[in-house]
Amino acid sequence: MTRSDATSATDQAAAFEVEPLSVHIGAEIHGLDIAQPLKPETVAALRDALLRWKVIFFRDQILDHERHIRFARHFGQPTPGHVVFGGDELYPEIYAVAKHRVALAANETLQRSWSEWHTDITAAVNPPAASILRGAVVPPYGGDTHWTNLAAAYQALSPTLRGFLETLRARHAFKAPQDNDDAAAYQEKTRTNDLVAEHPLVTVHPETGEPVLYISPIFVQSIVGLAPRESQCLLEMLWEHAVRSEFTVRFRWRPGSVAFWDNRATAHLAPSDIFATDFDRQFYRVTLMGEVPRGADGSPSTLISGQPIEAL
């Protein structure tokens, strides 16, 4: 597919180009300065690109916190930087993603293909709809991020299994790290911000109507109603399936790069290779308000503990 083939009439009217990076997920946006206020037709075209490609990337952008937040507000209301760990003192919408930030998941002794993959904050009953991440201090190599298309992963399952999964729900919660210097601080923060939610295992995307395999590995703890071994085996099979290479895209960061992803239809993998280097890495994220997910039968997610995310 050529760049011109992939560019719709709407994209052309908005004066930017969409370059797909893989068959199922990921596209680079060319010819747009997102530090500037955007016209409504440009916002609409970008939203269309996001819904189609699940994650869109921008290069050579000059953003500070204020411009980052302004860009995000074109697409919705920002949430607090992080509902558990907080945000920037002056810009509460901003969450700093430093190289040595507190981990979100257990440090597993056994690393598997789905380890550390996640969809942002699915422990909340209304997880963010989207996330926008910018690279401020970017290593010269290493530190790539991966995304996977959970709608494509769902469609690749057999009809029989899809039908069964649509009847199930899963419990999502934060998992405390083990044998980690940050474990005590993490456990205290999660204790005082105890977020637990029950989501349909298959959700319906509120804008596209696509069914999505809603199985964030970091946050999902069990499938409701199944015996522990049944739950473990089914989840591990689904997690392994969801991160197959054909559903994914890998993005190499450069200074000025920005990634904007649909949190309702993707999971992503933060890099761990950078810990084998002396390179610094400092990124900043803004997340946008999302609604309570619904299953194929229309049933909504259920709040188990904690409070819904509120807009800033």
PDB file of N, CA and C in Angstrom, residues 154 162-169 199-204 211 293-301:
ATOM      1  N   TYR A 154      -9.273 -10.657  18.472  1.00  0.00           N
ATOM      2  CA  TYR A 154     -10.573 -11.293  18.703  1.00  0.00           C
ATOM      3  C   TYR A 154     -11.091 -11.957  17.424  1.00  0.00           C
ATOM      4  N   ARG A 162     -15.178 -17.520  20.321  1.00  0.00           N
ATOM      5  CA  ARG A 162     -15.671 -16.155  20.468  1.00  0.00           C
ATOM      6  C   ARG A 162     -17.014 -16.144  21.191  1.00  0.00           C
ATOM      7  N   GLY A 163     -17.886 -17.055  20.817  1.00  0.00           N
ATOM      8  CA  GLY A 163     -19.191 -17.110  21.461  1.00  0.00           C
ATOM      9  C   GLY A 163     -19.101 -17.400  22.951  1.00  0.00           C
ATOM     10  N   PHE A 164     -18.187 -18.297  23.333  1.00  0.00           N
ATOM     11  CA  PHE A 164     -18.002 -18.611  24.754  1.00  0.00           C
ATOM     12  C   PHE A 164     -17.437 -17.416  25.509  1.00  0.00           C
ATOM     13  N   LEU A 165     -16.419 -16.755  24.934  1.00  0.00           N
ATOM     14  CA  LEU A 165     -15.777 -15.638  25.615  1.00  0.00           C
ATOM     15  C   LEU A 165     -16.745 -14.484  25.858  1.00  0.00           C
ATOM     16  N   GLU A 166     -17.702 -14.314  24.966  1.00  0.00           N
ATOM     17  CA  GLU A 166     -18.660 -13.219  25.114  1.00  0.00           C
ATOM     18  C   GLU A 166     -19.563 -13.390  26.327  1.00  0.00           C
ATOM     19  N   THR A 167     -19.591 -14.578  26.908  1.00  0.00           N
ATOM     20  CA  THR A 167     -20.413 -14.822  28.100  1.00  0.00           C
ATOM     21  C   THR A 167     -19.641 -14.589  29.394  1.00  0.00           C
ATOM     22  N   LEU A 168     -18.317 -14.285  29.297  1.00  0.00           N
ATOM     23  CA  LEU A 168     -17.458 -14.243  30.478  1.00  0.00           C
ATOM     24  C   LEU A 168     -17.102 -12.818  30.890  1.00  0.00           C
ATOM     25  N   ARG A 169     -16.724 -12.689  32.145  1.00  0.00           N
ATOM     26  CA  ARG A 169     -16.245 -11.420  32.687  1.00  0.00           C
ATOM     27  C   ARG A 169     -14.957 -11.690  33.460  1.00  0.00           C
ATOM     28  N   HIS A 199     -14.821  -6.419  34.216  1.00  0.00           N
ATOM     29  CA  HIS A 199     -15.147  -6.038  32.846  1.00  0.00           C
ATOM     30  C   HIS A 199     -15.543  -7.258  32.028  1.00  0.00           C
ATOM     31  N   PRO A 200     -16.411  -7.087  31.033  1.00  0.00           N
ATOM     32  CA  PRO A 200     -16.645  -8.180  30.088  1.00  0.00           C
ATOM     33  C   PRO A 200     -15.328  -8.603  29.436  1.00  0.00           C
ATOM     34  N   LEU A 201     -15.171  -9.876  29.203  1.00  0.00           N
ATOM     35  CA  LEU A 201     -13.947 -10.371  28.565  1.00  0.00           C
ATOM     36  C   LEU A 201     -13.897  -9.933  27.098  1.00  0.00           C
ATOM     37  N   VAL A 202     -15.055  -9.727  26.515  1.00  0.00           N
ATOM     38  CA  VAL A 202     -15.168  -9.157  25.171  1.00  0.00           C
ATOM     39  C   VAL A 202     -16.011  -7.890  25.284  1.00  0.00           C
ATOM     40  N   THR A 203     -15.426  -6.756  24.964  1.00  0.00           N
ATOM     41  CA  THR A 203     -16.150  -5.489  25.006  1.00  0.00           C
ATOM     42  C   THR A 203     -16.484  -5.054  23.580  1.00  0.00           C
ATOM     43  N   VAL A 204     -17.422  -4.117  23.474  1.00  0.00           N
ATOM     44  CA  VAL A 204     -17.800  -3.560  22.181  1.00  0.00           C
ATOM     45  C   VAL A 204     -17.304  -2.118  22.126  1.00  0.00           C
ATOM     46  N   PRO A 211     -16.026  -5.779  18.268  1.00  0.00           N
ATOM     47  CA  PRO A 211     -15.767  -6.539  19.493  1.00  0.00           C
ATOM     48  C   PRO A 211     -14.258  -6.587  19.761  1.00  0.00           C
ATOM     49  N   PRO A 293     -16.983   0.379  29.940  1.00  0.00           N
ATOM     50  CA  PRO A 293     -17.110  -0.585  28.835  1.00  0.00           C
ATOM     51  C   PRO A 293     -18.395  -1.403  28.937  1.00  0.00           C
ATOM     52  N   ARG A 294     -18.829  -1.906  27.771  1.00  0.00           N
ATOM     53  CA  ARG A 294     -19.994  -2.777  27.708  1.00  0.00           C
ATOM     54  C   ARG A 294     -19.659  -4.032  26.924  1.00  0.00           C
ATOM     55  N   GLY A 295     -20.304  -5.125  27.301  1.00  0.00           N
ATOM     56  CA  GLY A 295     -20.083  -6.391  26.631  1.00  0.00           C
ATOM     57  C   GLY A 295     -20.964  -6.552  25.415  1.00  0.00           C
ATOM     58  N   ALA A 296     -20.834  -7.710  24.769  1.00  0.00           N
ATOM     59  CA  ALA A 296     -21.597  -7.990  23.556  1.00  0.00           C
ATOM     60  C   ALA A 296     -23.097  -7.993  23.822  1.00  0.00           C
ATOM     61  N   ASP A 297     -23.519  -8.323  25.045  1.00  0.00           N
ATOM     62  CA  ASP A 297     -24.941  -8.329  25.409  1.00  0.00           C
ATOM     63  C   ASP A 297     -25.416  -6.995  25.951  1.00  0.00           C
ATOM     64  N   GLY A 298     -24.519  -5.980  25.928  1.00  0.00           N
ATOM     65  CA  GLY A 298     -24.877  -4.656  26.417  1.00  0.00           C
ATOM     66  C   GLY A 298     -24.636  -4.438  27.890  1.00  0.00           C
ATOM     67  N   SER A 299     -24.213  -5.469  28.616  1.00  0.00           N
ATOM     68  CA  SER A 299     -24.019  -5.327  30.059  1.00  0.00           C
ATOM     69  C   SER A 299     -22.769  -4.504  30.344  1.00  0.00           C
ATOM     70  N   PRO A 300     -22.843  -3.553  31.285  1.00  0.00           N
ATOM     71  CA  PRO A 300     -21.688  -2.703  31.587  1.00  0.00           C
ATOM     72  C   PRO A 300     -20.723  -3.357  32.559  1.00  0.00           C
ATOM     73  N   SER A 301     -19.524  -2.819  32.616  1.00  0.00           N
ATOM     74  CA  SER A 301     -18.557  -3.217  33.635  1.00  0.00           C
ATOM     75  C   SER A 301     -19.075  -2.850  35.012  1.00  0.00           C
TER      76      SER A 301
END
